[in-house]
Coordinates of C-alpha atoms and ligand atoms in Angstrom, one line a residue:
M43 CA 17.5 -13.4 14.5
A44 CA 14.9 -15.0 16.8
H45 CA 14.3 -13.3 20.2
S46 CA 11.9 -14.3 22.9
H47 CA 10.9 -10.6 23.6
P48 CA 11.7 -8.7 20.5
V49 CA 10.1 -5.4 21.8
K50 CA 9.5 -3.9 25.2
L51 CA 6.5 -1.6 25.8
I52 CA 7.5 1.9 26.9
D53 CA 4.4 4.0 26.6
H54 CA 0.9 3.9 25.2
F55 CA -1.4 6.9 24.8
R56 CA -3.9 8.4 22.4
V57 CA -3.5 11.5 20.2
S58 CA -6.3 13.7 18.9
P59 CA -6.4 16.9 16.9
P60 CA -6.3 19.9 19.3
L61 CA -9.6 19.8 21.2
G62 CA -12.2 22.1 19.6
S63 CA -10.2 22.5 16.4
V64 CA -12.4 20.2 14.2
P65 CA -16.2 20.3 14.3
T66 CA -18.3 17.1 14.2
T67 CA -18.0 16.0 10.6
S68 CA -19.7 13.2 8.7
L69 CA -18.1 12.2 5.4
P70 CA -20.1 10.0 3.0
L71 CA -18.1 7.3 1.2
T72 CA -17.8 7.9 -2.5
F73 CA -17.9 5.1 -5.1
F74 CA -14.1 5.3 -5.1
D75 CA -14.0 4.3 -1.4
F76 CA -16.4 1.4 -1.6
P77 CA -14.0 -1.2 -3.2
W78 CA -11.6 -0.7 -0.3
L79 CA -14.1 -1.4 2.5
L80 CA -13.4 -5.1 2.5
C81 CA -9.6 -4.7 2.5
R82 CA -7.5 -5.6 5.6
P83 CA -5.6 -2.6 7.0
M84 CA -2.5 -1.4 5.2
E85 CA 0.8 -1.5 7.0
R86 CA 3.7 0.8 6.4
L87 CA 7.0 0.9 8.2
F88 CA 9.7 3.6 7.9
F89 CA 13.1 2.8 9.4
Y90 CA 15.6 5.7 10.1
E91 CA 19.1 5.9 11.4
F92 CA 18.8 7.3 15.0
P93 CA 22.0 7.1 17.0
Y94 CA 20.5 8.1 20.3
P95 CA 19.5 6.3 23.5
T96 CA 15.9 5.5 24.4
L97 CA 15.8 8.3 27.0
Y98 CA 16.6 10.8 24.3
L99 CA 13.6 9.6 22.4
T100 CA 11.2 9.7 25.4
N101 CA 12.5 13.1 26.7
N102 CA 13.3 15.0 23.6
I103 CA 11.6 13.5 20.6
L104 CA 8.4 12.0 21.8
P105 CA 6.7 15.2 23.0
I106 CA 7.4 16.9 19.6
L107 CA 6.2 13.8 17.7
K108 CA 3.0 13.8 19.7
N109 CA 2.4 17.5 19.3
S110 CA 3.2 17.6 15.6
L111 CA 0.9 14.6 15.1
S112 CA -1.9 16.4 16.8
L113 CA -1.5 19.4 14.6
T114 CA -1.3 17.2 11.5
L115 CA -4.5 15.3 12.5
Q116 CA -6.3 18.7 12.7
H117 CA -5.9 18.8 8.9
F118 CA -6.1 15.0 8.3
F119 CA -9.0 14.5 10.7
P120 CA -10.6 11.6 8.8
L121 CA -7.7 9.4 10.0
A122 CA -8.7 10.2 13.6
S123 CA -12.3 9.4 12.8
N124 CA -14.2 6.1 12.8
L125 CA -15.9 4.2 10.0
M126 CA -19.5 3.8 11.0
C127 CA -21.2 0.7 9.6
P128 CA -24.9 0.8 10.6
P129 CA -27.1 -2.2 9.8
S130 CA -28.6 -2.6 6.3
P131 CA -30.0 -0.6 4.4
H132 CA -27.9 2.3 5.8
K133 CA -24.6 3.0 4.1
P134 CA -21.3 3.1 5.9
Y135 CA -19.8 6.5 6.5
I136 CA -16.9 8.2 8.2
L137 CA -17.6 10.2 11.4
F138 CA -15.4 12.6 13.3
K139 CA -16.4 13.8 16.7
D140 CA -14.4 16.2 18.9
G141 CA -12.1 14.1 21.1
D142 CA -11.7 11.3 18.6
S143 CA -8.2 10.0 18.8
I144 CA -5.8 7.4 17.5
P145 CA -3.8 4.9 19.6
F146 CA 0.0 5.6 19.7
T147 CA 2.4 3.0 21.2
V148 CA 6.1 3.4 22.0
V149 CA 8.3 0.3 22.2
E150 CA 12.0 -0.4 22.5
S151 CA 13.4 -3.0 20.1
M152 CA 15.9 -5.7 21.3
L153 CA 16.6 -6.7 17.7
D154 CA 19.6 -5.6 15.6
F155 CA 18.7 -2.6 13.5
D156 CA 20.9 -3.6 10.5
Q157 CA 19.4 -7.1 10.5
V158 CA 15.9 -5.8 10.5
I159 CA 16.4 -3.4 7.6
G160 CA 18.3 -5.8 5.4
D161 CA 17.1 -6.8 2.0
H162 CA 18.2 -10.5 2.6
A163 CA 15.7 -13.4 3.0
R164 CA 13.8 -12.6 6.1
V165 CA 13.0 -16.0 7.5
D166 CA 10.7 -15.1 10.4
L167 CA 8.2 -12.6 9.0
R168 CA 6.4 -12.5 12.3
E169 CA 9.4 -10.6 13.6
L170 CA 8.5 -7.6 11.4
Q171 CA 5.0 -7.7 12.9
C172 CA 6.3 -6.4 16.2
F173 CA 6.9 -3.0 14.4
V174 CA 3.3 -2.9 13.2
P175 CA 0.9 -1.1 15.6
K176 CA -1.7 -3.3 17.3
W177 CA -5.1 -2.8 15.8
P178 CA -7.9 -1.7 18.2
P179 CA -11.1 -3.8 18.3
T180 CA -14.3 -2.8 16.5
R181 CA -17.0 -1.5 18.9
V182 CA -20.7 -2.2 18.5
T183 CA -23.1 0.6 19.6
S184 CA -26.6 0.0 21.1
D185 CA -28.2 0.5 17.7
D186 CA -26.0 -2.2 16.3
T187 CA -23.6 0.1 14.4
R188 CA -20.1 -1.2 14.0
V189 CA -17.5 1.5 14.9
V190 CA -14.2 0.7 13.1
P191 CA -11.0 2.6 13.9
L192 CA -9.0 3.9 10.9
L193 CA -5.4 4.5 12.0
A194 CA -3.0 3.3 14.6
L195 CA 0.7 4.3 15.0
Q196 CA 3.7 2.9 16.8
V197 CA 7.3 4.2 17.3
A198 CA 10.0 1.6 18.0
V199 CA 13.5 2.7 19.1
F200 CA 16.6 0.6 18.5
P201 CA 18.8 2.1 21.2
N202 CA 21.7 4.0 19.7
S203 CA 21.0 2.8 16.2
G204 CA 17.6 3.3 14.7
I205 CA 14.0 4.2 14.9
C206 CA 10.9 2.8 13.2
I207 CA 7.7 4.7 12.6
G208 CA 4.9 2.2 12.0
A209 CA 1.4 2.9 10.7
K210 CA -1.6 0.7 10.1
F211 CA -4.6 2.3 8.4
C212 CA -7.8 1.3 6.6
H213 CA -7.6 1.8 2.9
V214 CA -11.3 3.0 2.9
V215 CA -10.1 6.3 4.4
A216 CA -7.1 7.0 2.3
D217 CA -5.3 5.6 -0.8
G218 CA -1.5 5.6 -1.2
M219 CA -1.3 9.2 -2.4
A220 CA -3.5 10.5 0.4
F221 CA -1.7 8.5 3.1
S222 CA 1.7 9.5 1.8
H223 CA 0.5 13.2 1.9
F224 CA -0.4 12.7 5.6
M225 CA 3.0 11.1 6.5
K226 CA 5.0 13.8 4.7
S227 CA 2.9 16.5 6.3
W228 CA 3.5 15.0 9.8
A229 CA 7.2 14.7 9.0
S230 CA 7.3 18.3 7.8
I231 CA 5.4 19.7 10.8
F232 CA 7.7 17.7 13.1
R233 CA 10.8 19.2 11.3
S234 CA 9.4 22.7 11.5
R235 CA 10.5 23.0 15.2
E236 CA 13.9 23.6 13.7
D237 CA 13.0 25.0 10.3
S238 CA 9.8 27.0 10.1
A239 CA 9.9 27.0 6.3
C240 CA 8.9 23.3 6.5
L241 CA 5.5 24.3 7.8
E242 CA 4.9 26.7 4.9
K243 CA 5.8 24.0 2.4
S244 CA 3.2 21.6 3.7
I245 CA 0.0 21.9 1.7
P246 CA -3.3 21.0 3.5
P247 CA -5.5 18.2 2.1
S248 CA -8.8 18.7 0.4
H249 CA -11.8 17.0 1.8
D250 CA -14.3 18.3 -0.7
R251 CA -16.1 15.4 -2.2
S252 CA -18.7 17.4 -4.1
G253 CA -16.5 17.4 -7.2
I254 CA -16.8 13.6 -7.6
K255 CA -19.4 12.9 -10.3
D256 CA -21.0 9.5 -10.7
P257 CA -22.4 9.4 -14.2
F258 CA -22.3 5.6 -14.3
E259 CA -24.1 5.2 -11.0
L260 CA -21.2 3.2 -9.6
E261 CA -22.2 4.0 -6.0
S262 CA -25.4 2.2 -6.4
I263 CA -23.7 -0.9 -8.0
F264 CA -21.0 -0.9 -5.3
T265 CA -23.4 -0.5 -2.5
K266 CA -25.2 -3.6 -3.7
D267 CA -21.8 -5.4 -4.0
W268 CA -21.0 -4.3 -0.4
W269 CA -24.3 -5.6 1.0
N270 CA -23.7 -8.9 -0.8
W271 CA -20.3 -9.2 0.9
A272 CA -20.9 -7.4 4.2
S273 CA -22.7 -10.4 5.8
S274 CA -19.5 -12.3 5.7
W275 CA -17.2 -9.4 6.5
D276 CA -15.0 -9.6 9.5
Y277 CA -15.4 -6.2 11.2
D278 CA -12.6 -7.1 13.6
L279 CA -9.8 -6.6 11.1
G280 CA -7.2 -7.4 13.8
S281 CA -3.7 -8.5 13.1
T282 CA -2.3 -10.5 10.2
P283 CA -3.1 -14.2 10.8
D284 CA 0.1 -16.0 11.7
D285 CA -0.7 -18.9 9.5
Q286 CA -0.5 -16.7 6.4
L287 CA 3.1 -15.8 7.3
R288 CA 4.4 -19.1 8.6
D289 CA 6.8 -20.9 6.3
K290 CA 7.2 -17.9 4.1
V291 CA 10.4 -15.8 3.6
G292 CA 10.3 -12.2 2.6
V293 CA 12.9 -10.6 0.4
T294 CA 13.5 -7.1 -1.1
F295 CA 14.7 -7.3 -4.7
T296 CA 16.0 -4.4 -6.7
I297 CA 16.0 -3.6 -10.4
G298 CA 18.5 -0.8 -11.0
Q299 CA 18.1 1.9 -13.6
T300 CA 20.4 0.1 -16.1
H301 CA 18.3 -3.0 -16.1
I302 CA 15.1 -0.9 -16.3
E303 CA 16.4 0.9 -19.4
R304 CA 17.4 -2.4 -21.0
L305 CA 14.0 -3.8 -20.3
K306 CA 12.3 -0.7 -21.7
D307 CA 14.5 -0.9 -24.9
L308 CA 13.7 -4.6 -25.3
V309 CA 10.0 -4.1 -25.0
S310 CA 9.9 -1.1 -27.2
I311 CA 11.9 -2.7 -30.0
Q312 CA 10.0 -6.0 -29.9
C313 CA 6.6 -4.3 -29.8
M314 CA 7.5 -1.9 -32.7
E315 CA 8.5 -4.9 -34.8
N316 CA 5.6 -7.1 -34.0
Y317 CA 2.6 -5.0 -32.9
P318 CA 1.3 -1.9 -34.6
G319 CA 0.3 1.1 -32.5
Q320 CA 1.9 3.1 -29.7
V321 CA 2.9 1.1 -26.7
H322 CA 3.2 2.6 -23.2
V323 CA 6.6 1.6 -21.9
S324 CA 7.5 2.9 -18.5
T325 CA 9.5 1.8 -15.4
F326 CA 6.2 0.7 -13.8
V327 CA 5.2 -1.4 -16.8
V328 CA 8.5 -3.2 -17.2
A329 CA 9.1 -3.8 -13.5
C330 CA 5.6 -5.2 -13.1
A331 CA 5.8 -7.4 -16.2
F332 CA 9.2 -8.8 -15.1
T333 CA 8.0 -9.6 -11.6
W334 CA 4.6 -11.0 -12.7
V335 CA 6.2 -13.4 -15.3
N336 CA 8.9 -14.6 -12.9
L337 CA 6.3 -15.2 -10.2
I338 CA 4.3 -17.4 -12.6
K339 CA 7.5 -19.2 -13.6
S340 CA 8.4 -19.9 -10.0
Q341 CA 5.1 -21.6 -9.2
E342 CA 5.5 -25.3 -8.7
K343 CA 4.8 -27.3 -11.7
E344 CA 2.3 -30.0 -11.0
A345 CA 0.6 -32.4 -13.4
S346 CA -2.6 -30.3 -13.2
D347 CA -0.6 -27.4 -14.6
L348 CA -0.8 -28.8 -18.1
L349 CA -4.5 -28.3 -17.9
D350 CA -3.9 -24.9 -16.5
N351 CA -1.9 -23.6 -19.5
D352 CA -4.9 -22.2 -21.3
K353 CA -6.4 -20.7 -18.2
V354 CA -6.4 -16.9 -17.8
Y355 CA -4.3 -15.3 -15.2
Y356 CA -4.7 -11.7 -14.0
F357 CA -2.4 -8.9 -13.1
V358 CA -4.2 -6.3 -11.1
F359 CA -2.9 -2.7 -10.5
V360 CA -4.5 0.6 -9.6
A361 CA -4.2 3.9 -11.2
D362 CA -4.5 7.3 -9.5
C363 CA -7.3 9.3 -11.2
R364 CA -7.0 12.7 -9.5
H365 CA -5.5 14.3 -12.6
R366 CA -7.7 12.4 -15.2
P367 CA -9.9 14.7 -17.3
E368 CA -13.2 13.0 -16.3
V369 CA -12.3 13.1 -12.6
K370 CA -10.3 16.3 -12.1
L371 CA -9.7 16.4 -8.3
P372 CA -6.8 18.3 -6.7
A373 CA -3.6 16.4 -6.1
T374 CA -4.3 17.0 -2.4
Y375 CA -7.7 15.2 -2.4
F376 CA -7.8 13.1 0.7
G377 CA -9.7 9.8 0.2
N378 CA -9.6 7.2 -2.5
C379 CA -9.3 8.1 -6.2
L380 CA -8.2 4.9 -7.9
A381 CA -9.3 2.9 -10.9
I382 CA -8.8 -0.8 -10.6
C383 CA -7.2 -2.3 -13.7
Y384 CA -7.3 -6.0 -14.6
V385 CA -4.8 -7.4 -17.1
P386 CA -5.7 -10.9 -18.4
A387 CA -3.1 -13.3 -20.0
K388 CA -3.0 -17.0 -20.6
K389 CA -0.5 -18.8 -18.6
I390 CA 1.1 -20.4 -21.6
E391 CA 1.8 -17.0 -23.1
L392 CA 3.3 -15.7 -19.8
L393 CA 5.6 -18.8 -19.8
G394 CA 6.6 -18.4 -23.4
E395 CA 9.9 -17.1 -24.7
N396 CA 8.5 -13.6 -25.0
G397 CA 6.4 -13.7 -21.8
I398 CA 7.9 -10.5 -20.3
I399 CA 7.4 -8.6 -23.6
M400 CA 3.8 -9.8 -23.9
A401 CA 3.1 -9.0 -20.2
A402 CA 4.6 -5.5 -20.6
R403 CA 2.6 -4.9 -23.8
E404 CA -0.7 -5.9 -22.0
I405 CA 0.0 -3.9 -18.9
G406 CA 1.1 -0.9 -21.0
K407 CA -2.1 -1.3 -23.1
K408 CA -4.2 -1.0 -19.9
V409 CA -2.3 2.1 -18.8
K410 CA -2.9 3.6 -22.3
E411 CA -6.6 2.7 -22.2
L412 CA -7.0 4.9 -19.2
E413 CA -6.5 7.9 -21.5
S414 CA -9.8 7.0 -23.2
G415 CA -11.8 6.7 -20.0
V416 CA -11.0 5.5 -16.5
F417 CA -14.6 4.2 -16.0
V418 CA -14.7 1.7 -18.8
G419 CA -15.6 -1.6 -17.1
A420 CA -15.7 0.2 -13.7
E421 CA -19.1 -1.5 -12.8
K422 CA -17.1 -4.7 -12.3
W423 CA -14.3 -3.3 -10.1
I424 CA -15.6 -5.2 -7.1
S425 CA -17.4 -8.2 -8.6
K426 CA -14.4 -9.0 -10.8
W427 CA -12.2 -8.9 -7.8
K428 CA -14.4 -11.5 -6.1
E429 CA -14.3 -13.7 -9.1
V430 CA -10.5 -13.6 -9.8
S431 CA -9.4 -13.7 -6.2
E432 CA -11.5 -16.8 -5.6
Q433 CA -9.8 -18.5 -8.6
G434 CA -6.4 -17.6 -7.0
R435 CA -4.8 -16.9 -10.4
L436 CA -3.9 -13.3 -9.8
V437 CA -1.0 -11.2 -8.8
T438 CA -1.5 -7.7 -7.5
V439 CA 0.9 -4.9 -6.9
A440 CA 0.8 -2.6 -3.9
G441 CA 2.5 0.8 -3.6
S442 CA 4.0 2.8 -6.4
P443 CA 7.3 4.5 -7.1
K444 CA 5.2 7.7 -7.5
L445 CA 4.4 7.6 -3.7
R446 CA 8.1 8.5 -3.1
A447 CA 8.2 6.7 0.2
Y448 CA 11.9 7.4 0.7
E449 CA 11.1 11.2 0.7
T450 CA 9.3 10.9 4.1
D451 CA 11.9 12.8 6.1
F452 CA 11.5 13.6 9.8
G453 CA 14.9 15.3 9.9
W454 CA 16.8 12.0 10.3
G455 CA 17.5 11.8 6.6
R456 CA 15.9 9.5 4.1
P457 CA 14.5 6.2 5.5
K458 CA 17.1 3.5 5.6
K459 CA 14.3 1.1 4.6
T460 CA 10.6 1.2 4.0
E461 CA 8.4 -2.0 4.4
V462 CA 4.8 -2.8 3.6
P463 CA 4.3 -5.9 5.7
H464 CA 0.7 -6.5 4.9
I465 CA 1.6 -7.8 1.4
Y466 CA 3.6 -10.6 3.0
A467 CA 0.3 -12.3 3.9
S468 CA -1.0 -12.1 0.4
G469 CA 0.1 -13.0 -3.1
S470 CA 1.0 -9.5 -4.1
F471 CA 4.3 -7.7 -4.3
H472 CA 5.2 -4.2 -3.3
L473 CA 6.8 -1.6 -5.6
C474 CA 8.6 1.5 -4.6
E475 CA 11.4 3.7 -5.9
C476 CA 15.0 2.7 -4.9
R477 CA 16.3 4.3 -1.8
D478 CA 19.3 5.8 -3.7
G479 CA 16.9 7.7 -5.9
G480 CA 18.7 6.5 -9.1
G481 CA 15.7 5.6 -11.1
G482 CA 15.5 1.9 -10.2
V483 CA 12.8 0.2 -8.2
E484 CA 12.6 -2.0 -5.1
I485 CA 10.3 -5.0 -5.1
G486 CA 9.2 -6.6 -1.8
L487 CA 7.5 -10.0 -1.6
A488 CA 7.1 -13.2 0.4
L489 CA 6.9 -16.8 -0.8
P490 CA 7.3 -20.2 0.7
Q491 CA 11.0 -21.0 1.0
G492 CA 11.2 -23.5 -2.0
Q493 CA 9.4 -21.1 -4.3
M494 CA 11.5 -18.2 -3.2
D495 CA 14.7 -20.0 -4.1
V496 CA 13.3 -20.6 -7.6
F497 CA 12.0 -17.1 -7.9
S498 CA 15.2 -15.5 -6.7
G499 CA 17.3 -17.6 -9.2
I500 CA 15.0 -16.7 -12.1
F501 CA 14.9 -13.0 -11.1
E502 CA 18.6 -12.6 -10.8
Q503 CA 19.3 -14.6 -13.9
G504 CA 16.7 -12.6 -15.8
K505 CA 18.6 -9.4 -14.9
Q506 CA 21.9 -10.8 -15.9
N507 CA 20.5 -11.9 -19.3
L508 CA 19.6 -8.3 -20.0
I509 CA 23.2 -7.0 -20.0
Ligands
LIG171 C1 -1.3 3.9 -13.7 C2 0.1 4.1 -13.3 C3 0.4 3.0 -12.3 C4 1.0 3.9 -14.5 O1 2.3 4.2 -14.2 P1 3.3 4.8 -15.3 O2 4.6 5.2 -14.6 O3 3.4 3.8 -16.4 O4 2.5 6.0 -15.8 P2 2.5 7.5 -16.2 O5 1.3 7.7 -16.9 O6 2.8 8.3 -15.1 O7 3.7 7.5 -17.3 C5 5.0 8.0 -17.0 C6 6.0 7.0 -17.6 O8 5.5 6.6 -18.9 C7 6.5 6.8 -19.8 N1 5.9 7.1 -21.1 C8 5.8 6.2 -22.1 N2 5.1 6.7 -23.1 C9 4.7 7.9 -22.8 C10 3.9 8.9 -23.4 N3 3.5 8.8 -24.6 N4 3.6 10.1 -22.7 C11 4.1 10.2 -21.4 N5 4.8 9.3 -20.8 C12 5.1 8.2 -21.4 C13 7.3 8.0 -19.2 O9 8.6 8.0 -19.8 C14 7.3 7.6 -17.8 O10 8.2 6.5 -17.6 P3 9.3 6.4 -16.4 O11 8.4 6.2 -15.2 O12 10.0 5.2 -16.7 O13 10.1 7.6 -16.3 C15 0.3 5.5 -12.7 O14 -0.1 6.5 -13.6 C16 -0.3 5.7 -11.4 O15 -1.5 6.0 -11.3 N6 0.4 5.5 -10.3 C17 0.0 5.7 -8.9 C18 -0.6 4.4 -8.4 C19 -1.0 4.5 -6.9 O16 -1.3 5.6 -6.4 N7 -0.7 3.4 -6.2 C20 -0.9 3.4 -4.8 C21 -2.1 2.5 -4.6 S1 -2.7 2.5 -2.9 C22 -1.8 1.3 -2.2 O17 -1.2 0.5 -2.8 C23 -1.9 1.3 -0.7 C24 -0.6 1.7 -0.2 O18 0.4 1.6 -0.9 O19 -0.5 2.1 1.0

């Protein structure tokens, strides 16, 4: 539904940890953080049922949201910090100073809540952007240091129907696990006004970076990669460029548990018959293989494609390494702790009769390989990205069912919908657990209308063929 003024500004303020509660702290970036420096900010939206008028939000809810956020930021202070990027040869780092704060905006939405949270083809993706917080500009200090903010928040109320909590944050400060820990802690401190047990259940994050060992000198390799790229890096990360959203439609697809189990069976049986060795077959593996192959199939066939058939395409996913033996960080470690995994495959194989089986086997193989070392090939985490993203033959996945986005509960029940709008501007798709908690997954992605029609047809047909 198009609307000339989809949201109305109600309030805008800044929230900091309680003054004096966090000393000035400088956090060095680790080699796990470096690959994410160049990434545009992540965007996450959580929509909840909220059958109250706007005044109820501003008078009763907002003061508690603000207060609980301040208390949460005391523990998660890197989010209220800035990324400091001094000129070469100095390395970027994160700096918190007393009084540092994040921008918080409150708006009222004129749009229909049920329309906004629907899974259907969303024709105007720019509409979703009005629930994403505005990104503050980068400052430049007198010694030419770029000061980049790391988090912005926005609350949108749909009078008498819903509420949306929107977050935009830089990946360099937190990966999916860390950010999800922050959101759930905020939700739980917010809820503790009614139920003090919630506060006890929230576990503080760990900021100790001394446990991160760098036997392969990845920091020095990534620092060089960073300086190669930094000259062209746009410090003003700003909003998603409109032209990357125009003419695209966004849809949320689901693969229910029955289909997932069928896919797993198919992959396991075929692999057992044709390939020796143990194959890792999980929900993640089959959902990614199914989506990747259908995306490749939906791409327009042009004459040049025939030449393309032997070209290598990549599927890229990340793996949380906190629990891996050579890393061993607490599950509560706040920062980045991800291995970047590249899965190559020839287009002709992906388009073949057993394309999904082959894709699943290759993705599963990569997951399995992590058991024998997460740092194999790590020196290329950044340079390989540059290479394959320039070729444009890659599909990436954002999010993970393991983040349990639908368990972010502010006391209004499970979210009615979660969205990750930043992926709509890119070629990736988003993966999370199904809202109903039944073992299926939700897949969010955006494509040009023509390609979406083809993709949607293949995807649904592919599911039917499984039964
Ligand atoms: C590497 C992974 C993606 C692989 O996922 P998997 O689910 O396959 O992996 P897993 O090792 O946990 O395996 C559990 C699944 O494997 C199946 N399985 C099969 N064989 C097995 C075996 N021999 N031993 C144990 N499990 C086995 C299980 O039945 C289960 O399936 P089943 O699941 O079917 O029961 C994951 O381990 C991971 O790290 N996920 C987190 C990624 C992350 O943090 N992403 C966010 C990125 S940040 C980001 O993107 C930004 C943002 O979002 O904001």
